[in-house]
């Protein structure tokens, strides 16, 4: 038999509470990483241009600043990918499980 | 490079462009049959997949400012151009982590729906609707003037006819095809732009035996080591952080980008959209940076600047050096298609701010029948098209590059703080939202007017009243502070109760539209 689940049941469910606190922790951690990544890069531009101007090796003319900038772009895409993958597999599966379990009880 | 075909009519560009216009009009004809109610007009019936929407989002985002502008900035200033390519990308992960799910689960057609969800409808819709419209209009002016100038250079058409052509096409797409047609125009344009830029980069790197090291060595040999180091664009640390804030959080407050979240069926597809969009945009920015360095070395900085002082023709000129008139024509047609698609996206968003937020939300307190709302939205589309044409005429020959910056500053200062506080902070109130949005909007506009960008460079005054070129560090911070203080000053019981009541909806998507 399927009971109608009230919003209250969901909010007070322990698994649901654990799940959203896990979700928020992951989202906030990743956001902080992204902010550190970007503002770290900006801080280098603001306070340490000479470092960004060093060449990556004695024989090369490429400056360190170029791979760092491209790195910020690539790492941003990867961080987004990590979140999207986690949310679309683990998170969504748990959400489904919680709702199904509550419907049976 | 000594001479260019730019400036005389290019039959290849015209042919490519006509093909683009005919196929997009064909799509609009097909889409027109599907657009029946508000869900189709504003949100393409929520039938777009995550991958398609990722392409469409990147299509909305990769404007002429990023394709022509970043390549031009790199070609003329070297490393400084990279600041923009990085800054315009890093807002996307933040959108994904903090905004995507609650926005999709709580909103209906515009981001303002999600802001107003637990607050008093009318005041929030009024102020947010105006701020949304102002953001869209500044962005639109920059695109219109860019389109007019580009067409003048490439097609040999007079500026005015170019503006009218863009205005009419955008009205046709949006008026008849709504969000359905706009989405597919974006997808085609994104494909063309990514494809065109990839070929351009492939041909550039071919000249350097596919070695980036060789490309940078050549750049360094021609323009010195300083070309590969951050330079004159950023003068003070404060300005650097201020620009960074506007670029990062402005992205998360652009109405036409946020509106795309409602074209997918659920939060899962919304997350996918942002991930794909981030990937496409990041890849594209790496391409534009390469195009910029390619233009600097293979075309030459003085040649680039002789055609257009701002360097905006760096990409097309590089195409001409590498592939002659045919490739030049193709890249120019792609650039024009880019502007056209962005303009269409802005128009849907502006029209929805007028019809859904200001008319239904504010004037009718959220109650209106669907037929009437669609009719108002279509009237708004028509009006916006006419306004865009008039603004394009008014700003002919003006330096409008700052207007994209202004749109980002307003988005970061007025739209983003209210959105994120409404989504994430339980104690946020209606009064707090209204005060925060007004503070952000007024400060962003007034401070940019008083900053060196307008006060000195455009109005010709000797010194600026506001010292920074980028205003977000003051306007965005103030918007947050005012929003927090006003919210804490007077509790809004109802807003807090709804915040708790919608927890299942925001996390599980239960009852989401």
Short mmCIF file of N, CA, C and O in Angstrom, two decimals, chain A residues 5-8 10-11 16 19-20 23-24 26-28 30-32 34-35 37-39 41-43 45-47 49-50 52-55 59-66 68-70 72-74 76-84 87-89 91-92 95 98-99 103, chain B residues 79 82-83 85-91 93-94 96-98 101-102 212-213 216-218 220 225 228-232 234-238 240-241 243-245 247-249 267-269 271-272 275 278-279 282-283 285-286 289 293 500-508 510:
data_model
loop_
_atom_site.label_atom_id
_atom_site.label_comp_id
_atom_site.label_asym_id
_atom_site.label_seq_id
_atom_site.Cartn_x
_atom_site.Cartn_y
_atom_site.Cartn_z
N UNK A 5 3.07 10.71 1.21
CA UNK A 5 4.14 11.21 2.07
C UNK A 5 3.93 12.69 2.30
O UNK A 5 3.77 13.46 1.37
N UNK A 6 3.92 13.07 3.57
CA UNK A 6 3.82 14.50 3.84
C UNK A 6 5.22 15.10 3.77
O UNK A 6 6.22 14.43 4.00
N UNK A 7 5.25 16.37 3.46
CA UNK A 7 6.54 17.08 3.37
C UNK A 7 7.29 16.95 4.70
O UNK A 7 8.50 16.84 4.73
N UNK A 8 6.50 16.93 5.81
CA UNK A 8 7.11 16.90 7.14
C UNK A 8 7.90 15.62 7.35
O UNK A 8 8.99 15.62 7.91
N UNK A 10 9.45 13.85 5.23
CA UNK A 10 10.72 13.89 4.52
C UNK A 10 11.73 14.74 5.28
O UNK A 10 12.86 14.33 5.51
N UNK A 11 11.28 15.93 5.68
CA UNK A 11 12.20 16.85 6.34
C UNK A 11 12.78 16.24 7.61
O UNK A 11 13.95 16.45 7.92
N UNK A 16 17.41 11.58 5.00
CA UNK A 16 17.31 12.79 4.19
C UNK A 16 18.19 13.89 4.76
O UNK A 16 18.92 14.56 4.03
N UNK A 19 21.69 13.18 3.99
CA UNK A 19 21.97 13.38 2.57
C UNK A 19 22.16 14.86 2.25
O UNK A 19 23.13 15.23 1.58
N UNK A 20 21.25 15.72 2.75
CA UNK A 20 21.40 17.13 2.37
C UNK A 20 22.61 17.74 3.06
O UNK A 20 23.25 18.61 2.50
N UNK A 23 25.39 16.76 0.87
CA UNK A 23 25.35 17.53 -0.37
C UNK A 23 25.88 18.94 -0.16
O UNK A 23 26.68 19.45 -0.94
N UNK A 24 25.41 19.56 0.95
CA UNK A 24 25.86 20.93 1.20
C UNK A 24 27.36 20.98 1.47
O UNK A 24 28.04 21.90 1.04
N UNK A 26 29.67 18.99 0.30
CA UNK A 26 30.39 18.83 -0.97
C UNK A 26 30.31 20.11 -1.80
O UNK A 26 31.32 20.60 -2.32
N UNK A 27 29.10 20.68 -1.89
CA UNK A 27 28.93 21.89 -2.71
C UNK A 27 29.76 23.04 -2.17
O UNK A 27 30.42 23.76 -2.92
N UNK A 28 29.75 23.20 -0.82
CA UNK A 28 30.49 24.32 -0.24
C UNK A 28 32.00 24.10 -0.37
O UNK A 28 32.75 25.01 -0.72
N UNK A 30 33.61 22.37 -2.66
CA UNK A 30 34.02 22.60 -4.04
C UNK A 30 34.00 24.09 -4.38
O UNK A 30 34.87 24.59 -5.09
N UNK A 31 33.00 24.81 -3.86
CA UNK A 31 32.95 26.26 -4.12
C UNK A 31 34.17 26.95 -3.55
O UNK A 31 34.77 27.82 -4.19
N UNK A 32 34.54 26.56 -2.31
CA UNK A 32 35.71 27.18 -1.70
C UNK A 32 36.97 26.87 -2.51
O UNK A 32 37.79 27.75 -2.77
N UNK A 34 37.14 26.31 -5.70
CA UNK A 34 37.08 27.11 -6.92
C UNK A 34 37.46 28.56 -6.64
O UNK A 34 38.21 29.17 -7.40
N UNK A 35 36.94 29.11 -5.52
CA UNK A 35 37.27 30.49 -5.17
C UNK A 35 38.76 30.65 -4.88
O UNK A 35 39.40 31.60 -5.33
N UNK A 37 41.17 28.78 -6.00
CA UNK A 37 41.86 28.61 -7.28
C UNK A 37 41.90 29.93 -8.04
O UNK A 37 42.96 30.40 -8.46
N UNK A 38 40.72 30.53 -8.19
CA UNK A 38 40.63 31.73 -9.02
C UNK A 38 41.26 32.94 -8.33
O UNK A 38 42.06 33.66 -8.92
N UNK A 39 40.90 33.15 -7.06
CA UNK A 39 41.46 34.33 -6.40
C UNK A 39 42.93 34.16 -6.08
O UNK A 39 43.67 35.15 -5.96
N UNK A 41 44.96 32.85 -8.28
CA UNK A 41 45.48 33.29 -9.58
C UNK A 41 45.48 34.83 -9.66
O UNK A 41 46.48 35.45 -10.05
N UNK A 42 44.35 35.43 -9.24
CA UNK A 42 44.25 36.89 -9.28
C UNK A 42 45.26 37.52 -8.32
O UNK A 42 45.89 38.54 -8.63
N UNK A 43 45.46 36.87 -7.15
CA UNK A 43 46.44 37.41 -6.19
C UNK A 43 47.83 37.40 -6.80
O UNK A 43 48.62 38.33 -6.61
N UNK A 45 48.51 37.76 -9.93
CA UNK A 45 48.56 38.87 -10.89
C UNK A 45 48.69 40.20 -10.15
O UNK A 45 49.44 41.09 -10.55
N UNK A 46 47.98 40.31 -9.03
CA UNK A 46 47.98 41.58 -8.30
C UNK A 46 49.31 41.81 -7.58
O UNK A 46 49.80 42.93 -7.53
N UNK A 47 49.88 40.74 -7.00
CA UNK A 47 51.03 40.96 -6.11
C UNK A 47 52.34 40.34 -6.59
O UNK A 47 53.39 40.65 -6.06
N UNK A 49 53.57 39.57 -10.17
CA UNK A 49 53.71 39.43 -11.62
C UNK A 49 55.04 38.80 -12.04
O UNK A 49 55.08 38.01 -12.98
N UNK A 50 56.15 39.15 -11.37
CA UNK A 50 57.44 38.56 -11.78
C UNK A 50 57.42 37.04 -11.76
O UNK A 50 58.01 36.39 -12.63
N UNK A 52 54.83 35.06 -12.37
CA UNK A 52 54.12 34.61 -13.56
C UNK A 52 54.97 34.82 -14.83
O UNK A 52 54.75 34.18 -15.84
N UNK A 53 55.94 35.72 -14.74
CA UNK A 53 56.76 36.03 -15.90
C UNK A 53 57.96 35.12 -16.09
O UNK A 53 58.63 35.19 -17.11
N UNK A 54 58.26 34.26 -15.09
CA UNK A 54 59.37 33.31 -15.27
C UNK A 54 59.07 32.34 -16.40
O UNK A 54 57.93 32.00 -16.64
N UNK A 55 60.10 31.86 -17.05
CA UNK A 55 59.86 30.88 -18.11
C UNK A 55 59.80 29.48 -17.50
O UNK A 55 60.39 29.22 -16.44
N UNK A 59 65.25 26.76 -21.60
CA UNK A 59 65.31 26.76 -23.07
C UNK A 59 64.02 27.26 -23.70
O UNK A 59 63.93 27.37 -24.91
N UNK A 60 63.00 27.52 -22.86
CA UNK A 60 61.70 27.88 -23.42
C UNK A 60 61.40 29.35 -23.20
O UNK A 60 61.93 29.98 -22.27
N UNK A 61 60.57 29.92 -24.07
CA UNK A 61 60.13 31.30 -23.87
C UNK A 61 58.77 31.36 -23.19
O UNK A 61 58.31 32.43 -22.80
N UNK A 62 58.10 30.21 -23.07
CA UNK A 62 56.76 30.17 -22.47
C UNK A 62 56.85 30.55 -20.99
O UNK A 62 57.68 30.01 -20.26
N UNK A 63 55.99 31.48 -20.55
CA UNK A 63 56.03 31.88 -19.14
C UNK A 63 55.14 30.97 -18.30
O UNK A 63 54.19 30.37 -18.81
N UNK A 64 55.46 30.90 -17.02
CA UNK A 64 54.68 30.07 -16.08
C UNK A 64 53.22 30.51 -16.07
O UNK A 64 52.31 29.70 -15.90
N UNK A 65 53.00 31.82 -16.27
CA UNK A 65 51.64 32.36 -16.23
C UNK A 65 50.69 31.71 -17.22
O UNK A 65 49.49 31.60 -16.95
N UNK A 66 51.22 31.24 -18.35
CA UNK A 66 50.33 30.66 -19.37
C UNK A 66 49.76 29.30 -18.92
O UNK A 66 48.55 29.14 -18.87
N UNK A 68 49.52 28.27 -15.97
CA UNK A 68 48.70 28.49 -14.77
C UNK A 68 47.29 28.94 -15.18
O UNK A 68 46.29 28.42 -14.68
N UNK A 69 47.21 29.89 -16.09
CA UNK A 69 45.89 30.37 -16.53
C UNK A 69 45.08 29.24 -17.18
O UNK A 69 43.90 29.05 -16.86
N UNK A 70 45.73 28.49 -18.06
CA UNK A 70 45.02 27.38 -18.71
C UNK A 70 44.65 26.34 -17.65
O UNK A 70 43.56 25.75 -17.69
N UNK A 72 43.85 26.90 -14.53
CA UNK A 72 42.66 27.35 -13.80
C UNK A 72 41.40 26.96 -14.58
O UNK A 72 40.42 26.46 -14.01
N UNK A 73 41.44 27.16 -15.90
CA UNK A 73 40.29 26.80 -16.74
C UNK A 73 40.03 25.28 -16.66
O UNK A 73 38.91 24.84 -16.40
N UNK A 74 41.10 24.50 -16.84
CA UNK A 74 40.93 23.04 -16.89
C UNK A 74 40.47 22.50 -15.53
O UNK A 74 39.55 21.68 -15.46
N UNK A 76 38.81 24.09 -13.25
CA UNK A 76 37.40 24.48 -13.05
C UNK A 76 36.46 23.50 -13.72
O UNK A 76 35.43 23.12 -13.15
N UNK A 77 36.82 23.09 -14.94
CA UNK A 77 35.96 22.13 -15.65
C UNK A 77 35.94 20.80 -14.89
O UNK A 77 34.88 20.19 -14.72
N UNK A 78 37.11 20.38 -14.39
CA UNK A 78 37.19 19.11 -13.67
C UNK A 78 36.37 19.16 -12.38
O UNK A 78 35.61 18.23 -12.07
N UNK A 79 36.49 20.26 -11.62
CA UNK A 79 35.72 20.37 -10.37
C UNK A 79 34.22 20.29 -10.67
O UNK A 79 33.46 19.59 -9.97
N UNK A 80 33.79 20.98 -11.72
CA UNK A 80 32.39 20.91 -12.12
C UNK A 80 31.99 19.49 -12.48
O UNK A 80 30.92 19.01 -12.11
N UNK A 81 32.89 18.80 -13.19
CA UNK A 81 32.63 17.42 -13.58
C UNK A 81 32.48 16.50 -12.38
O UNK A 81 31.59 15.64 -12.34
N UNK A 82 33.33 16.72 -11.37
CA UNK A 82 33.25 15.89 -10.15
C UNK A 82 31.88 16.05 -9.50
O UNK A 82 31.21 15.08 -9.16
N UNK A 83 31.45 17.32 -9.37
CA UNK A 83 30.17 17.55 -8.73
C UNK A 83 29.01 16.96 -9.54
O UNK A 83 28.14 16.27 -9.00
N UNK A 84 29.03 17.26 -10.85
CA UNK A 84 27.93 16.78 -11.69
C UNK A 84 27.86 15.25 -11.66
O UNK A 84 26.78 14.66 -11.57
N UNK A 87 26.56 14.15 -8.11
CA UNK A 87 25.15 14.48 -7.92
C UNK A 87 24.25 13.62 -8.81
O UNK A 87 23.19 13.16 -8.38
N UNK A 88 24.68 13.39 -10.03
CA UNK A 88 23.82 12.66 -10.96
C UNK A 88 23.83 11.15 -10.73
O UNK A 88 22.96 10.45 -11.23
N UNK A 89 24.80 10.65 -9.99
CA UNK A 89 24.79 9.22 -9.70
C UNK A 89 24.43 8.98 -8.25
O UNK A 89 23.30 8.63 -7.93
N UNK A 91 24.01 11.04 -5.48
CA UNK A 91 22.99 11.86 -4.83
C UNK A 91 21.59 11.51 -5.32
O UNK A 91 20.69 11.24 -4.52
N UNK A 92 21.43 11.49 -6.65
CA UNK A 92 20.10 11.21 -7.18
C UNK A 92 19.60 9.82 -6.80
O UNK A 92 18.41 9.62 -6.55
N UNK A 95 18.36 9.98 -3.22
CA UNK A 95 17.08 10.68 -3.18
C UNK A 95 15.95 9.72 -3.55
O UNK A 95 14.93 9.63 -2.86
N UNK A 98 15.31 7.16 -0.74
CA UNK A 98 14.59 7.71 0.42
C UNK A 98 13.10 7.82 0.11
O UNK A 98 12.25 7.38 0.90
N UNK A 99 12.79 8.34 -1.04
CA UNK A 99 11.37 8.51 -1.39
C UNK A 99 10.68 7.14 -1.51
O UNK A 99 9.58 6.94 -1.00
N UNK A 103 7.61 5.61 0.81
CA UNK A 103 6.33 5.27 0.21
C UNK A 103 5.86 3.88 0.64
O UNK A 103 4.68 3.61 0.72
N UNK B 79 49.34 38.69 -22.78
CA UNK B 79 48.85 37.90 -21.65
C UNK B 79 47.58 38.46 -21.01
O UNK B 79 46.73 37.69 -20.56
N UNK B 82 44.22 36.89 -21.33
CA UNK B 82 43.91 35.64 -20.62
C UNK B 82 43.09 35.89 -19.35
O UNK B 82 42.35 35.02 -18.90
N UNK B 83 43.25 37.09 -18.78
CA UNK B 83 42.50 37.41 -17.56
C UNK B 83 41.00 37.29 -17.81
O UNK B 83 40.24 36.81 -16.97
N UNK B 85 39.57 35.50 -20.31
CA UNK B 85 39.13 34.14 -20.63
C UNK B 85 39.02 33.31 -19.35
O UNK B 85 38.09 32.51 -19.21
N UNK B 86 39.92 33.50 -18.40
CA UNK B 86 39.81 32.78 -17.14
C UNK B 86 38.62 33.29 -16.34
O UNK B 86 37.78 32.53 -15.87
N UNK B 87 38.51 34.62 -16.22
CA UNK B 87 37.47 35.22 -15.40
C UNK B 87 36.06 34.89 -15.87
O UNK B 87 35.15 34.69 -15.07
N UNK B 88 35.89 34.80 -17.20
CA UNK B 88 34.56 34.51 -17.73
C UNK B 88 34.21 33.03 -17.61
O UNK B 88 33.09 32.64 -17.87
N UNK B 89 35.17 32.21 -17.23
CA UNK B 89 34.85 30.78 -17.10
C UNK B 89 34.54 30.38 -15.66
O UNK B 89 33.68 29.55 -15.40
N UNK B 90 35.27 30.99 -14.70
CA UNK B 90 35.23 30.49 -13.33
C UNK B 90 33.90 30.69 -12.61
O UNK B 90 33.69 30.13 -11.53
N UNK B 91 32.99 31.48 -13.19
CA UNK B 91 31.68 31.62 -12.57
C UNK B 91 30.83 30.37 -12.75
O UNK B 91 29.94 30.09 -11.95
N UNK B 93 31.44 26.95 -12.52
CA UNK B 93 31.37 25.95 -11.44
C UNK B 93 30.58 26.46 -10.24
O UNK B 93 29.84 25.69 -9.61
N UNK B 94 30.69 27.76 -9.93
CA UNK B 94 29.94 28.32 -8.81
C UNK B 94 28.43 28.20 -9.08
O UNK B 94 27.65 27.83 -8.20
N UNK B 96 27.06 25.95 -10.83
CA UNK B 96 26.74 24.53 -10.68
C UNK B 96 26.62 24.12 -9.21
O UNK B 96 25.66 23.45 -8.83
N UNK B 97 27.59 24.53 -8.38
CA UNK B 97 27.61 24.06 -6.99
C UNK B 97 26.49 24.69 -6.16
O UNK B 97 25.88 24.03 -5.32
N UNK B 98 26.25 25.99 -6.37
CA UNK B 98 25.37 26.69 -5.43
C UNK B 98 23.99 27.05 -6.00
O UNK B 98 23.04 27.21 -5.25
N UNK B 101 20.73 23.59 -8.86
CA UNK B 101 19.62 22.77 -8.36
C UNK B 101 18.48 23.57 -7.76
O UNK B 101 17.33 23.43 -8.19
N UNK B 102 18.77 24.42 -6.73
CA UNK B 102 17.65 25.17 -6.17
C UNK B 102 16.96 26.06 -7.20
O UNK B 102 15.74 26.20 -7.18
N UNK B 212 52.96 24.63 -29.07
CA UNK B 212 52.63 25.89 -28.43
C UNK B 212 53.90 26.63 -28.05
O UNK B 212 53.97 27.86 -28.09
N UNK B 213 54.93 25.86 -27.66
CA UNK B 213 56.22 26.47 -27.29
C UNK B 213 56.76 27.33 -28.42
O UNK B 213 57.21 28.46 -28.21
N UNK B 216 54.69 30.56 -28.73
CA UNK B 216 55.04 31.56 -27.71
C UNK B 216 56.44 32.12 -27.95
O UNK B 216 56.69 33.31 -27.71
N UNK B 217 57.37 31.29 -28.44
CA UNK B 217 58.72 31.78 -28.75
C UNK B 217 58.65 32.86 -29.83
O UNK B 217 59.31 33.90 -29.74
N UNK B 218 57.82 32.61 -30.83
CA UNK B 218 57.69 33.58 -31.92
C UNK B 218 57.08 34.89 -31.38
O UNK B 218 57.54 35.98 -31.72
N UNK B 220 57.22 35.98 -28.35
CA UNK B 220 58.23 36.63 -27.51
C UNK B 220 59.31 37.29 -28.36
O UNK B 220 59.79 38.38 -28.05
N UNK B 225 59.53 39.68 -24.15
CA UNK B 225 59.10 38.81 -23.07
C UNK B 225 57.84 39.35 -22.38
O UNK B 225 56.97 38.61 -21.95
N UNK B 228 54.20 38.11 -22.79
CA UNK B 228 53.74 36.86 -22.17
C UNK B 228 53.59 36.98 -20.65
O UNK B 228 53.51 36.00 -19.94
N UNK B 229 53.54 38.23 -20.18
CA UNK B 229 53.46 38.49 -18.73
C UNK B 229 52.29 39.45 -18.51
O UNK B 229 52.05 40.32 -19.35
N UNK B 230 51.55 39.29 -17.38
CA UNK B 230 50.48 40.26 -17.11
C UNK B 230 51.04 41.67 -17.11
O UNK B 230 52.11 41.91 -16.55
N UNK B 231 50.32 42.59 -17.73
CA UNK B 231 50.92 43.91 -17.91
C UNK B 231 50.05 45.06 -17.51
O UNK B 231 49.56 45.13 -16.38
N UNK B 232 49.78 45.92 -18.47
CA UNK B 232 49.27 47.24 -18.17
C UNK B 232 47.76 47.27 -17.90
O UNK B 232 47.25 48.22 -17.35
N UNK B 234 45.90 45.70 -15.85
CA UNK B 234 45.59 45.76 -14.43
C UNK B 234 46.63 46.61 -13.74
O UNK B 234 47.80 46.27 -13.68
N UNK B 235 46.19 47.76 -13.22
CA UNK B 235 47.16 48.67 -12.63
C UNK B 235 47.27 48.49 -11.12
O UNK B 235 48.35 48.50 -10.57
N UNK B 236 46.14 48.31 -10.44
CA UNK B 236 46.22 48.18 -8.98
C UNK B 236 45.61 46.84 -8.56
O UNK B 236 44.72 46.32 -9.22
N UNK B 237 46.10 46.29 -7.44
CA UNK B 237 45.54 45.03 -6.94
C UNK B 237 44.03 45.12 -6.72
O UNK B 237 43.29 44.20 -7.04
N UNK B 238 43.59 46.29 -6.22
CA UNK B 238 42.16 46.46 -5.94
C UNK B 238 41.34 46.35 -7.23
O UNK B 238 40.28 45.72 -7.27
N UNK B 240 42.24 44.68 -9.86
CA UNK B 240 42.31 43.28 -10.29
C UNK B 240 41.22 42.46 -9.60
O UNK B 240 40.48 41.71 -10.24
N UNK B 241 41.09 42.64 -8.28
CA UNK B 241 40.09 41.86 -7.55
C UNK B 241 38.68 42.31 -7.94
O UNK B 241 37.75 41.49 -8.01
N UNK B 243 37.68 43.53 -10.87
CA UNK B 243 37.36 42.95 -12.17
C UNK B 243 37.04 41.47 -12.01
O UNK B 243 36.07 40.95 -12.58
N UNK B 244 37.84 40.78 -11.19
CA UNK B 244 37.64 39.35 -10.99
C UNK B 244 36.25 39.05 -10.43
O UNK B 244 35.58 38.12 -10.86
N UNK B 245 35.82 39.88 -9.46
CA UNK B 245 34.48 39.68 -8.86
C UNK B 245 33.39 39.84 -9.92
O UNK B 245 32.46 39.02 -10.00
N UNK B 247 33.57 39.54 -13.18
CA UNK B 247 33.57 38.50 -14.20
C UNK B 247 32.98 37.21 -13.64
O UNK B 247 32.16 36.55 -14.26
N UNK B 248 33.43 36.84 -12.42
CA UNK B 248 33.01 35.56 -11.85
C UNK B 248 31.53 35.57 -11.48
O UNK B 248 30.77 34.70 -11.90
N UNK B 249 31.12 36.57 -10.70
CA UNK B 249 29.75 36.54 -10.20
C UNK B 249 28.75 37.19 -11.16
O UNK B 249 27.55 36.96 -11.04
N UNK B 267 16.47 18.85 -12.36
CA UNK B 267 17.75 19.30 -11.83
C UNK B 267 18.92 18.50 -12.40
O UNK B 267 19.99 19.03 -12.64
N UNK B 268 18.67 17.20 -12.62
CA UNK B 268 19.74 16.36 -13.15
C UNK B 268 20.21 16.89 -14.51
O UNK B 268 21.42 17.04 -14.76
N UNK B 269 19.26 17.18 -15.40
CA UNK B 269 19.63 17.71 -16.72
C UNK B 269 20.22 19.12 -16.59
O UNK B 269 21.07 19.51 -17.38
N UNK B 271 22.14 20.18 -14.12
CA UNK B 271 23.56 20.00 -13.76
C UNK B 271 24.37 19.62 -14.98
O UNK B 271 25.46 20.15 -15.21
N UNK B 272 23.82 18.67 -15.75
CA UNK B 272 24.54 18.25 -16.97
C UNK B 272 24.77 19.45 -17.88
O UNK B 272 25.85 19.61 -18.43
N UNK B 275 27.65 21.52 -16.71
CA UNK B 275 28.93 20.85 -16.92
C UNK B 275 29.34 20.90 -18.40
O UNK B 275 30.47 21.27 -18.73
N UNK B 278 30.32 24.47 -19.32
CA UNK B 278 31.64 24.83 -18.81
C UNK B 278 32.73 24.23 -19.70
O UNK B 278 33.70 24.89 -20.04
N UNK B 279 32.54 22.98 -20.09
CA UNK B 279 33.52 22.32 -20.96
C UNK B 279 33.64 23.03 -22.31
O UNK B 279 34.74 23.35 -22.75
N UNK B 282 35.15 26.59 -21.76
CA UNK B 282 36.58 26.52 -21.42
C UNK B 282 37.42 26.18 -22.64
O UNK B 282 38.44 26.83 -22.92
N UNK B 283 36.97 25.18 -23.39
CA UNK B 283 37.66 24.79 -24.62
C UNK B 283 37.72 25.97 -25.58
O UNK B 283 38.77 26.30 -26.15
N UNK B 285 37.57 29.18 -24.91
CA UNK B 285 38.46 30.26 -24.48
C UNK B 285 39.92 29.90 -24.72
O UNK B 285 40.74 30.76 -25.03
N UNK B 286 40.26 28.62 -24.58
CA UNK B 286 41.63 28.21 -24.90
C UNK B 286 41.88 28.43 -26.40
O UNK B 286 42.94 28.91 -26.81
N UNK B 289 42.34 32.25 -27.10
CA UNK B 289 43.66 32.72 -26.69
C UNK B 289 44.70 32.34 -27.74
O UNK B 289 45.55 33.14 -28.14
N UNK B 293 47.16 34.86 -30.00
CA UNK B 293 48.62 34.78 -30.18
C UNK B 293 48.96 34.51 -31.64
O UNK B 293 49.94 35.03 -32.17
N UNK B 500 11.45 26.75 5.05
CA UNK B 500 11.46 25.39 5.60
C UNK B 500 10.53 24.47 4.80
O UNK B 500 10.86 23.32 4.54
N UNK B 501 9.36 25.02 4.46
CA UNK B 501 8.36 24.18 3.79
C UNK B 501 8.84 23.68 2.43
O UNK B 501 8.42 22.62 1.97
N UNK B 502 9.70 24.46 1.77
CA UNK B 502 10.10 24.05 0.42
C UNK B 502 11.39 23.24 0.39
O UNK B 502 11.93 22.96 -0.67
N UNK B 503 11.86 22.82 1.58
CA UNK B 503 13.10 22.03 1.59
C UNK B 503 13.00 20.77 0.72
O UNK B 503 13.91 20.50 -0.08
N UNK B 504 11.91 19.99 0.81
CA UNK B 504 11.84 18.82 -0.07
C UNK B 504 11.89 19.21 -1.55
O UNK B 504 12.53 18.55 -2.35
N UNK B 505 11.23 20.32 -1.88
CA UNK B 505 11.21 20.72 -3.29
C UNK B 505 12.61 21.14 -3.76
O UNK B 505 13.03 20.78 -4.85
N UNK B 506 13.31 21.88 -2.92
CA UNK B 506 14.61 22.37 -3.40
C UNK B 506 15.63 21.25 -3.52
O UNK B 506 16.48 21.28 -4.40
N UNK B 507 15.56 20.24 -2.62
CA UNK B 507 16.55 19.17 -2.69
C UNK B 507 16.12 17.99 -3.55
O UNK B 507 16.93 17.34 -4.17
N UNK B 508 14.85 17.68 -3.51
CA UNK B 508 14.39 16.48 -4.21
C UNK B 508 13.70 16.79 -5.53
O UNK B 508 13.42 15.90 -6.32
N UNK B 510 10.70 17.71 -5.69
CA UNK B 510 9.29 17.32 -5.58
C UNK B 510 8.39 18.52 -5.83
O UNK B 510 8.48 19.52 -5.16
#
